[in-house]
Amino acid sequence: NASPIKKKKSALPKPKGMEHPPFMGPSNGMRIRGVSLYYLPIETRMPLKFGTEVLTEVVVARARLWVSNAQGEMHEGWGETPLSVQWTWPGTLPNQERLQAMQSFCHMLAEEWLKVEESGDALELGWQFQEHRLKPLWEHFNRSQRQGLEPMPWLAGLICLSLFDIALHDAFGHCNHLPTYECYSTQHLSHDLSRYLQRAPSFADSPFTETFPADFLLKAAPRTLVAWHLVGGLDPLEAEDLTGNEPEDGHPILLKDWIQRDQLQCLKIKLRGNDAEWDYDRCIRVGQISIHHGVRWLTADFNCTVTDPDYVNLILDRLRDSHPRIYGMLLYVEQPFPYELAEHPIDVHSVSARKPLYLDESAHDWKWVARGRELGWSGVALKTCKTQTGALLSACWAKAHGMGLMVQDLTNPMLAQIPHVQLAARVGTIMGVETNAMQFYPDASGPEATVHPGLYQRKGGCLELSTLEGPGLGYRLEDIQRQLPEPALDFRP
């Protein structure tokens, strides 16, 4: 980790594209006054396979933003995201090199937030940062720190931004003395959605004039959410898969034991995408275990490794013809194809004609959701690790254009779990929420679990949300007894 930095002024150039008049915000607008950055390392109890890579440890980045409102009150907001380099930056570079690059970019972003002089609501400030500051900063980073090296992907930049953006939305709720999700309406936002979103070409009129995120969100969060369990590519399904290196920590190992202990109803199957026989066999094996133990729904995640729709179609057709019950249990298919839609504009209508097809890594923002819809994608898998602002705007665009929604995990522990489940509870997903930190590092969230036990253990196949309360995102930080490390960067107001 980088050494602590105190009150350092950034030498980075001011991003281009900020010549427009500053937005002054509503009467309850807020301004950034300070920022701190923390790193919390975690080791997994079991390896997690992401596409072609395996995750055995992760550094979770946590941000604290100080803001002031128009009344001169000082408030703070918190955000957290795992810097999952295997998911966001796959490749052959050493894991530590990619991680250090992402941490360096987190430092640049923290310094950049202190330059924001505009005041406004969280949606406006978050959107302004992404539209006018993030790309120039990302380009500057790749020129200055990655010159001659593999550049950091845009998706990695979004992950680094997300912890600050989540903290911004948490602070917004505190500034208004309300839960954040009660602040996404005309009473607390300066602009309707037409400022941020545009209609699809097939629409004659914009569906976003005089419309706010609250118009697309559930008015009240459900008390429980159905939990999706991840079946990783290296997870042992049956006793014959055991290697003898599995942990003896009291938590389940085999799939049937997870199903029985947590009474799971939904399983997400990680596939390879480059080995059709293995993928087909994996679907059958997981499907048969699921049927035997009463699981209701499945989904298949190919992790961006497929380049030809026929690869997915042939697997689906074989399942339909030979194992129709397993085929019927497949609720949707997730991101088989490369996520760079500009470089790989693959027509996927043939896949979505068989099963709902959901964008995940491709869904950087609503513009790529719109492009995906043109190519045949039928739904969007949202992630708070690509920013709360982006997730909200993508959800509104998708729902206005008849697309389904899901909220997917990045193996979110600790505070990261809370905005993740809050989003799923409010946007209205196809079925519950994916949540798997309790599989891969179940002991990492001990202090948070004492306050929110239902978020960090699955009972009856569900998460329980009733402990989320109070202003902001409902963390209840005053009750969570977590000892944080020294900040890697600290700009106090």
Coordinates of C-alpha atoms in Angstrom, one line a residue:
N1 CA 0.0 0.0 0.0
A2 CA 1.1 3.6 -0.6
S3 CA 2.4 5.6 2.2
P4 CA 0.0 8.0 4.0
I5 CA -0.3 11.4 2.4
K6 CA -1.3 14.5 4.4
K7 CA -2.7 17.7 2.9
K8 CA -0.9 17.3 -0.4
K9 CA -1.9 19.4 -3.3
S10 CA -2.3 17.7 -6.6
A11 CA 0.0 18.6 -9.4
L12 CA -2.4 17.1 -12.0
P13 CA -3.7 19.4 -14.8
K14 CA -7.3 20.6 -14.6
P15 CA -9.3 18.4 -16.9
K16 CA -10.6 19.7 -20.2
G17 CA -14.3 20.1 -20.7
M18 CA -15.0 22.1 -17.5
E19 CA -15.4 25.5 -19.2
H20 CA -19.2 25.4 -18.8
P21 CA -20.6 27.7 -16.0
P22 CA -20.5 26.0 -12.6
F23 CA -23.7 24.4 -11.4
M24 CA -24.7 26.1 -8.2
G25 CA -27.2 23.4 -7.0
P26 CA -30.5 23.6 -5.1
S27 CA -30.9 25.2 -1.7
N28 CA -29.9 21.9 -0.2
G29 CA -26.9 21.3 -2.5
M30 CA -23.6 20.2 -1.0
R31 CA -19.9 20.9 -1.5
I32 CA -16.9 18.6 -1.1
R33 CA -14.7 19.6 1.9
G34 CA -12.4 16.7 2.5
V35 CA -11.6 13.1 1.6
S36 CA -9.8 10.1 3.2
L37 CA -8.8 6.8 1.6
Y38 CA -8.3 3.4 3.3
Y39 CA -7.2 0.0 2.2
L40 CA -8.4 -3.2 3.8
P41 CA -6.8 -6.4 2.5
I42 CA -8.7 -9.7 2.6
E43 CA -7.8 -13.3 1.8
T44 CA -10.3 -15.7 0.3
R45 CA -11.0 -19.1 2.1
M46 CA -11.6 -20.7 -1.4
P47 CA -10.2 -19.6 -4.8
L48 CA -12.7 -17.8 -7.0
K49 CA -12.4 -18.1 -10.8
F50 CA -13.1 -15.0 -12.9
G51 CA -13.0 -15.9 -16.5
T52 CA -9.4 -17.0 -17.1
E53 CA -8.1 -15.8 -13.7
V54 CA -8.3 -16.9 -10.1
L55 CA -8.9 -14.6 -7.1
T56 CA -7.3 -15.6 -3.8
E57 CA -7.0 -12.2 -2.1
V58 CA -8.5 -8.7 -2.6
V59 CA -7.9 -5.2 -1.3
V60 CA -11.0 -3.4 -0.4
A61 CA -10.8 0.4 -0.9
R62 CA -12.9 2.6 1.4
A63 CA -13.5 6.4 1.0
R64 CA -14.8 9.0 3.4
L65 CA -16.1 12.3 2.0
W66 CA -16.7 15.4 4.1
V67 CA -19.3 17.7 2.6
S68 CA -21.1 20.9 3.7
N69 CA -24.7 21.8 2.9
A70 CA -26.2 25.2 2.2
Q71 CA -26.9 25.7 5.9
G72 CA -23.2 25.3 6.7
E73 CA -23.6 21.9 8.4
M74 CA -20.7 19.5 7.9
H75 CA -21.6 15.9 7.1
E76 CA -19.7 12.8 6.0
G77 CA -20.4 9.9 3.7
W78 CA -18.7 6.5 3.2
G79 CA -18.2 4.2 0.3
E80 CA -16.4 1.0 -0.3
T81 CA -15.5 -1.3 -3.2
P82 CA -13.2 -4.3 -3.7
L83 CA -10.4 -3.6 -6.1
S84 CA -11.0 -6.9 -7.9
V85 CA -8.3 -6.8 -10.6
Q86 CA -9.1 -10.2 -11.9
W87 CA -12.6 -9.1 -12.9
T88 CA -11.9 -5.6 -14.0
W89 CA -8.4 -6.0 -15.6
P90 CA -7.9 -9.5 -16.9
G91 CA -4.6 -10.4 -18.5
T92 CA -1.1 -11.6 -18.1
L93 CA 0.3 -8.8 -16.0
P94 CA 1.2 -9.7 -12.4
N95 CA -1.7 -9.2 -10.0
Q96 CA 0.3 -6.9 -7.8
E97 CA 1.2 -4.6 -10.6
R98 CA -2.4 -4.2 -11.6
L99 CA -3.5 -3.7 -8.0
Q100 CA -0.8 -1.0 -7.4
A101 CA -1.9 0.8 -10.5
M102 CA -5.5 0.9 -9.3
Q103 CA -4.5 2.1 -5.9
S104 CA -2.5 4.9 -7.5
F105 CA -5.5 5.9 -9.6
C106 CA -7.6 5.9 -6.4
H107 CA -5.1 8.5 -5.0
M108 CA -5.5 10.6 -8.1
L109 CA -9.3 10.5 -7.8
A110 CA -9.2 11.5 -4.2
E111 CA -7.1 14.6 -5.0
E112 CA -9.4 15.4 -7.9
W113 CA -12.6 15.3 -5.7
L114 CA -11.0 18.1 -3.7
K115 CA -10.9 20.3 -6.8
V116 CA -14.7 20.1 -7.3
E117 CA -15.9 23.6 -6.5
E118 CA -19.5 23.2 -7.7
S119 CA -22.2 22.5 -5.2
G120 CA -25.2 20.3 -6.0
D121 CA -27.0 17.1 -5.3
A122 CA -25.3 13.7 -5.5
L123 CA -26.6 12.8 -8.9
E124 CA -25.5 16.1 -10.4
L125 CA -22.0 16.0 -8.8
G126 CA -21.5 12.3 -9.6
W127 CA -22.6 12.8 -13.2
Q128 CA -20.5 15.9 -13.7
F129 CA -17.4 14.1 -12.4
Q130 CA -17.9 11.1 -14.7
E131 CA -18.7 13.3 -17.7
H132 CA -16.0 15.9 -17.4
R133 CA -13.2 14.7 -15.0
L134 CA -12.9 10.9 -15.1
K135 CA -11.9 10.4 -18.7
P136 CA -9.2 13.2 -18.8
L137 CA -7.8 11.9 -15.5
W138 CA -7.8 8.3 -16.7
E139 CA -6.1 9.3 -20.0
H140 CA -3.5 11.3 -18.0
F141 CA -2.9 8.4 -15.7
N142 CA -2.3 6.0 -18.6
R143 CA 0.1 8.5 -20.3
S144 CA 2.0 9.4 -17.2
Q145 CA 2.1 6.2 -15.1
R146 CA 1.4 3.5 -17.7
Q147 CA 3.5 4.8 -20.6
G148 CA 5.0 1.9 -22.4
L149 CA 2.9 -0.5 -20.3
E150 CA -0.4 -2.1 -20.6
P151 CA -3.0 0.7 -20.0
M152 CA -5.5 0.4 -17.1
P153 CA -8.9 -0.4 -18.6
W154 CA -11.8 2.0 -18.3
L155 CA -13.7 -0.5 -16.2
A156 CA -10.9 -0.5 -13.7
G157 CA -11.2 3.3 -13.6
L158 CA -14.9 3.1 -12.8
I159 CA -14.2 0.7 -10.0
C160 CA -11.7 3.1 -8.5
L161 CA -14.2 5.9 -8.8
S162 CA -17.1 4.0 -7.3
L163 CA -16.1 4.2 -3.7
F164 CA -16.0 8.0 -3.8
D165 CA -19.3 8.1 -5.7
I166 CA -21.0 5.8 -3.2
A167 CA -19.7 8.0 -0.4
L168 CA -21.1 11.0 -2.2
H169 CA -24.6 9.5 -2.3
D170 CA -24.3 8.5 1.4
A171 CA -23.4 12.0 2.3
F172 CA -26.3 13.4 0.3
G173 CA -28.7 11.5 2.5
H174 CA -27.0 12.8 5.6
C175 CA -27.1 16.4 4.3
N176 CA -30.9 16.0 3.9
H177 CA -31.3 14.1 7.2
L178 CA -33.0 11.3 5.2
P179 CA -32.3 7.9 3.8
T180 CA -30.5 8.4 0.4
Y181 CA -33.2 6.6 -1.6
E182 CA -35.8 9.2 -0.3
C183 CA -33.7 11.9 -1.9
Y184 CA -34.0 10.9 -5.6
S185 CA -37.1 13.0 -6.3
T186 CA -38.0 16.5 -7.4
Q187 CA -37.9 17.7 -3.8
H188 CA -34.1 17.1 -3.5
L189 CA -32.7 16.9 -7.1
S190 CA -32.1 20.0 -9.2
H191 CA -32.7 18.4 -12.6
D192 CA -35.0 15.8 -14.1
L193 CA -33.6 12.8 -15.9
S194 CA -33.6 14.5 -19.3
R195 CA -30.4 16.3 -18.2
Y196 CA -28.6 13.0 -17.9
L197 CA -30.4 10.6 -20.3
Q198 CA -31.6 10.6 -23.9
R199 CA -34.3 8.6 -25.6
A200 CA -33.6 5.6 -27.8
P201 CA -34.1 6.2 -31.5
S202 CA -37.3 4.1 -31.5
F203 CA -39.0 6.5 -29.1
A204 CA -40.8 9.6 -30.6
D205 CA -40.6 11.5 -27.3
S206 CA -38.3 11.5 -24.4
P207 CA -39.6 9.5 -21.5
F208 CA -37.4 11.5 -19.1
T209 CA -38.8 15.0 -19.1
E210 CA -40.2 15.9 -15.7
T211 CA -39.2 12.4 -14.5
F212 CA -36.9 11.6 -11.6
P213 CA -35.2 8.3 -10.4
A214 CA -37.8 8.0 -7.8
D215 CA -40.3 7.4 -10.6
F216 CA -38.5 4.2 -11.5
L217 CA -37.7 2.9 -8.0
L218 CA -39.8 1.0 -5.5
K219 CA -41.3 3.3 -3.0
A220 CA -40.3 1.1 -0.1
A221 CA -37.6 -1.5 0.1
P222 CA -38.7 -5.1 0.7
R223 CA -37.6 -6.6 4.1
T224 CA -36.1 -9.6 2.4
L225 CA -34.3 -10.4 -0.9
V226 CA -33.8 -13.8 -2.5
A227 CA -30.1 -14.5 -2.5
W228 CA -28.2 -15.9 -5.5
H229 CA -25.3 -18.2 -4.6
L230 CA -22.2 -18.3 -6.9
V231 CA -21.0 -21.7 -8.1
G232 CA -17.4 -20.8 -9.1
G233 CA -15.5 -22.6 -11.7
L234 CA -13.2 -24.2 -9.1
D235 CA -15.9 -24.9 -6.5
P236 CA -16.2 -28.6 -5.7
L237 CA -19.7 -29.9 -6.5
E238 CA -19.4 -33.4 -5.1
A239 CA -17.0 -35.4 -3.0
E240 CA -15.1 -36.6 -6.1
D241 CA -14.1 -32.9 -6.7
L242 CA -12.3 -32.5 -3.4
T243 CA -8.6 -32.1 -3.5
G244 CA -7.8 -32.3 0.2
N245 CA -6.7 -28.6 0.3
E246 CA -10.1 -27.3 1.3
P247 CA -10.3 -25.2 4.5
E248 CA -11.7 -26.8 7.7
D249 CA -13.3 -23.7 9.1
G250 CA -16.9 -24.8 9.8
H251 CA -18.3 -23.4 6.6
P252 CA -19.7 -25.6 3.8
I253 CA -17.5 -26.9 1.0
L254 CA -19.7 -29.0 -1.3
L255 CA -22.6 -27.4 -3.2
K256 CA -25.3 -29.6 -1.5
D257 CA -24.1 -28.4 1.9
W258 CA -24.4 -24.8 0.9
I259 CA -27.9 -25.4 -0.5
Q260 CA -29.0 -27.2 2.7
R261 CA -27.5 -24.8 5.2
D262 CA -28.7 -21.6 3.6
Q263 CA -31.9 -23.1 2.0
L264 CA -30.8 -21.7 -1.3
Q265 CA -33.3 -21.1 -4.1
C266 CA -31.0 -19.6 -6.8
L267 CA -27.6 -20.6 -8.2
K268 CA -25.3 -18.7 -10.6
I269 CA -23.0 -21.0 -12.6
K270 CA -19.7 -19.7 -13.6
L271 CA -18.6 -21.1 -17.0
R272 CA -15.5 -21.0 -19.1
G273 CA -16.8 -19.8 -22.4
N274 CA -14.0 -21.5 -24.3
D275 CA -14.7 -25.2 -23.6
A276 CA -18.2 -26.1 -24.7
E277 CA -18.2 -29.6 -23.3
W278 CA -17.0 -28.5 -19.9
D279 CA -19.6 -25.8 -19.8
Y280 CA -22.4 -28.1 -20.9
D281 CA -21.4 -30.7 -18.4
R282 CA -21.1 -28.1 -15.6
C283 CA -24.6 -26.9 -16.3
I284 CA -25.9 -30.5 -16.1
R285 CA -24.1 -31.3 -12.9
V286 CA -25.2 -28.2 -11.1
G287 CA -28.7 -28.6 -12.5
Q288 CA -29.0 -32.1 -11.3
I289 CA -27.8 -31.2 -7.8
S290 CA -30.2 -28.3 -7.8
I291 CA -33.2 -30.4 -8.8
H292 CA -32.4 -33.0 -6.1
H293 CA -32.2 -30.3 -3.4
G294 CA -35.1 -28.1 -4.4
V295 CA -33.3 -25.1 -6.0
R296 CA -35.7 -23.2 -8.2
W297 CA -33.6 -21.0 -10.5
L298 CA -30.3 -21.0 -12.3
T299 CA -28.3 -18.6 -14.4
A300 CA -25.2 -19.0 -16.5
D301 CA -22.3 -16.6 -16.5
F302 CA -19.8 -17.0 -19.4
N303 CA -17.6 -14.1 -18.2
C304 CA -17.0 -12.3 -21.6
T305 CA -15.0 -15.2 -23.1
V306 CA -17.3 -16.1 -26.0
T307 CA -17.0 -14.6 -29.4
D308 CA -19.7 -16.5 -31.4
P309 CA -23.3 -16.6 -30.4
D310 CA -23.6 -20.1 -31.7
Y311 CA -21.3 -21.2 -28.9
V312 CA -24.1 -20.2 -26.4
N313 CA -26.9 -21.3 -28.6
L314 CA -25.7 -24.8 -29.1
I315 CA -25.3 -25.3 -25.3
L316 CA -28.8 -23.9 -24.7
D317 CA -30.3 -26.1 -27.4
R318 CA -28.6 -29.2 -26.1
L319 CA -30.0 -28.5 -22.6
R320 CA -33.4 -27.8 -24.0
D321 CA -33.5 -31.1 -25.9
S322 CA -31.7 -33.4 -23.4
H323 CA -32.4 -31.7 -20.1
P324 CA -35.6 -29.6 -20.5
R325 CA -36.1 -29.2 -16.8
I326 CA -32.6 -27.7 -16.3
Y327 CA -33.1 -25.5 -19.4
G328 CA -36.4 -24.3 -17.9
M329 CA -34.7 -23.4 -14.6
L330 CA -32.3 -21.0 -16.5
L331 CA -33.8 -17.6 -15.7
Y332 CA -31.3 -15.7 -17.8
V333 CA -27.8 -15.8 -19.3
E334 CA -25.1 -13.3 -18.3
Q335 CA -22.5 -11.5 -20.5
P336 CA -21.1 -14.3 -22.7
F337 CA -19.4 -11.9 -25.1
P338 CA -16.5 -9.4 -24.9
Y339 CA -17.7 -6.3 -23.0
E340 CA -16.1 -3.8 -25.4
L341 CA -19.2 -3.3 -27.5
A342 CA -17.5 -0.7 -29.8
E343 CA -14.8 -3.2 -30.7
H344 CA -17.1 -6.3 -30.7
P345 CA -20.6 -5.2 -31.9
I346 CA -22.0 -8.8 -32.0
D347 CA -25.6 -9.3 -32.9
V348 CA -27.0 -11.4 -30.1
H349 CA -30.7 -11.6 -31.0
S350 CA -30.4 -15.3 -31.6
V351 CA -29.3 -15.8 -27.9
S352 CA -31.9 -13.5 -26.4
A353 CA -34.6 -15.3 -28.4
R354 CA -33.8 -18.4 -26.4
K355 CA -33.2 -16.8 -22.9
P356 CA -33.1 -13.3 -21.5
L357 CA -29.6 -12.0 -22.1
Y358 CA -28.1 -9.6 -19.6
L359 CA -25.3 -7.1 -20.0
D360 CA -22.8 -7.0 -17.1
E361 CA -19.3 -5.8 -17.8
S362 CA -20.6 -4.0 -20.9
A363 CA -23.0 -1.8 -18.9
H364 CA -20.6 1.0 -18.1
D365 CA -23.3 3.6 -18.4
W366 CA -26.7 4.1 -20.1
K367 CA -25.2 4.8 -23.5
W368 CA -23.7 1.3 -23.7
V369 CA -26.9 -0.1 -22.4
A370 CA -28.7 1.6 -25.3
R371 CA -26.1 0.1 -27.7
G372 CA -26.6 -3.3 -26.2
R373 CA -30.3 -3.1 -26.6
E374 CA -29.8 -2.4 -30.4
L375 CA -27.6 -5.5 -30.6
G376 CA -30.2 -7.7 -29.0
W377 CA -29.5 -7.7 -25.2
S378 CA -32.6 -7.9 -23.2
G379 CA -31.5 -6.9 -19.7
V380 CA -28.8 -5.2 -17.6
A381 CA -26.9 -6.5 -14.6
L382 CA -26.2 -3.5 -12.4
K383 CA -23.2 -3.2 -10.0
T384 CA -22.5 -0.5 -7.5
C385 CA -18.8 -1.0 -8.2
K386 CA -19.4 0.9 -11.5
T387 CA -20.7 3.8 -9.4
Q388 CA -24.1 4.5 -7.7
T389 CA -24.7 7.3 -10.1
G390 CA -24.1 5.1 -13.2
A391 CA -26.2 2.3 -11.7
L392 CA -29.2 4.6 -11.1
L393 CA -29.1 6.2 -14.5
S394 CA -28.7 2.9 -16.3
A395 CA -31.6 1.4 -14.3
C396 CA -33.8 4.3 -15.2
W397 CA -32.9 4.1 -18.9
A398 CA -33.3 0.3 -19.0
K399 CA -36.7 0.3 -17.3
A400 CA -38.0 3.1 -19.5
H401 CA -37.0 1.0 -22.5
G402 CA -38.5 -2.3 -21.3
M403 CA -35.3 -4.0 -20.3
G404 CA -35.0 -6.3 -17.3
L405 CA -32.7 -5.6 -14.3
M406 CA -30.5 -7.7 -12.0
V407 CA -28.0 -6.6 -9.4
Q408 CA -24.8 -8.6 -9.4
D409 CA -22.1 -9.0 -6.8
L410 CA -18.4 -8.2 -6.9
T411 CA -18.1 -10.4 -3.8
N412 CA -18.9 -7.4 -1.6
P413 CA -18.0 -7.7 2.1
M414 CA -18.2 -5.2 4.9
L415 CA -19.7 -1.8 4.0
A416 CA -19.7 -2.7 0.3
Q417 CA -22.5 -5.1 0.8
I418 CA -24.9 -2.4 2.0
P419 CA -25.3 -0.1 -1.0
H420 CA -25.2 -3.3 -3.1
V421 CA -28.3 -4.7 -1.5
Q422 CA -30.0 -1.3 -1.2
L423 CA -29.8 -0.9 -5.0
A424 CA -31.3 -4.4 -5.5
A425 CA -34.1 -3.7 -3.1
R426 CA -35.0 -0.4 -4.8
V427 CA -34.7 -1.0 -8.5
G428 CA -36.8 -4.1 -8.8
T429 CA -34.8 -7.0 -10.2
I430 CA -35.7 -10.1 -12.1
M431 CA -35.1 -12.1 -8.9
G432 CA -33.4 -10.9 -5.7
V433 CA -29.7 -10.2 -5.6
E434 CA -26.4 -12.0 -6.1
T435 CA -24.4 -12.1 -2.8
N436 CA -21.4 -14.3 -2.2
A437 CA -18.9 -12.7 0.2
M438 CA -20.1 -15.2 2.8
Q439 CA -18.8 -18.0 0.6
F440 CA -15.3 -16.6 -0.1
Y441 CA -14.5 -14.5 3.0
P442 CA -17.3 -15.2 5.5
D443 CA -15.3 -13.8 8.5
A444 CA -14.3 -10.5 6.9
S445 CA -17.5 -8.8 7.8
G446 CA -17.7 -9.6 11.5
P447 CA -18.1 -6.1 12.9
E448 CA -20.8 -5.2 10.3
A449 CA -22.6 -8.5 10.8
T450 CA -23.1 -7.7 14.5
V451 CA -25.3 -4.8 13.5
H452 CA -26.7 -6.2 10.3
P453 CA -26.7 -10.0 10.7
G454 CA -29.3 -10.6 8.0
L455 CA -27.0 -9.0 5.3
Y456 CA -24.0 -11.3 5.9
Q457 CA -25.7 -14.7 6.3
R458 CA -28.4 -16.2 4.2
K459 CA -31.5 -17.7 5.9
G460 CA -34.3 -19.4 4.1
G461 CA -32.4 -18.5 0.9
C462 CA -32.8 -14.8 1.6
L463 CA -31.0 -11.7 2.9
E464 CA -32.9 -9.7 5.6
L465 CA -32.7 -5.9 5.3
S466 CA -34.7 -4.6 8.3
T467 CA -31.6 -3.3 10.2
L468 CA -30.9 -0.7 7.5
E469 CA -32.1 2.5 8.8
G470 CA -31.3 6.2 9.4
P471 CA -30.0 8.8 7.1
G472 CA -27.7 8.1 4.1
L473 CA -27.3 4.5 3.0
G474 CA -28.3 3.1 6.4
Y475 CA -24.8 1.9 7.4
R476 CA -25.3 2.8 11.1
L477 CA -21.5 3.3 11.4
E478 CA -21.8 4.6 14.9
D479 CA -22.8 1.0 15.9
I480 CA -20.2 -0.8 13.9
Q481 CA -17.0 -1.4 15.9
R482 CA -14.5 -1.8 13.1
Q483 CA -10.9 -0.6 13.7
L484 CA -9.7 1.0 10.5
P485 CA -6.1 1.1 9.4
E486 CA -4.2 4.4 9.1
P487 CA -5.5 6.2 6.0
A488 CA -3.4 5.9 2.9
L489 CA -4.4 9.4 2.1
D490 CA -6.1 12.0 4.3
F491 CA -7.4 15.4 3.4
R492 CA -9.3 16.6 6.4
P493 CA -11.5 19.7 6.2

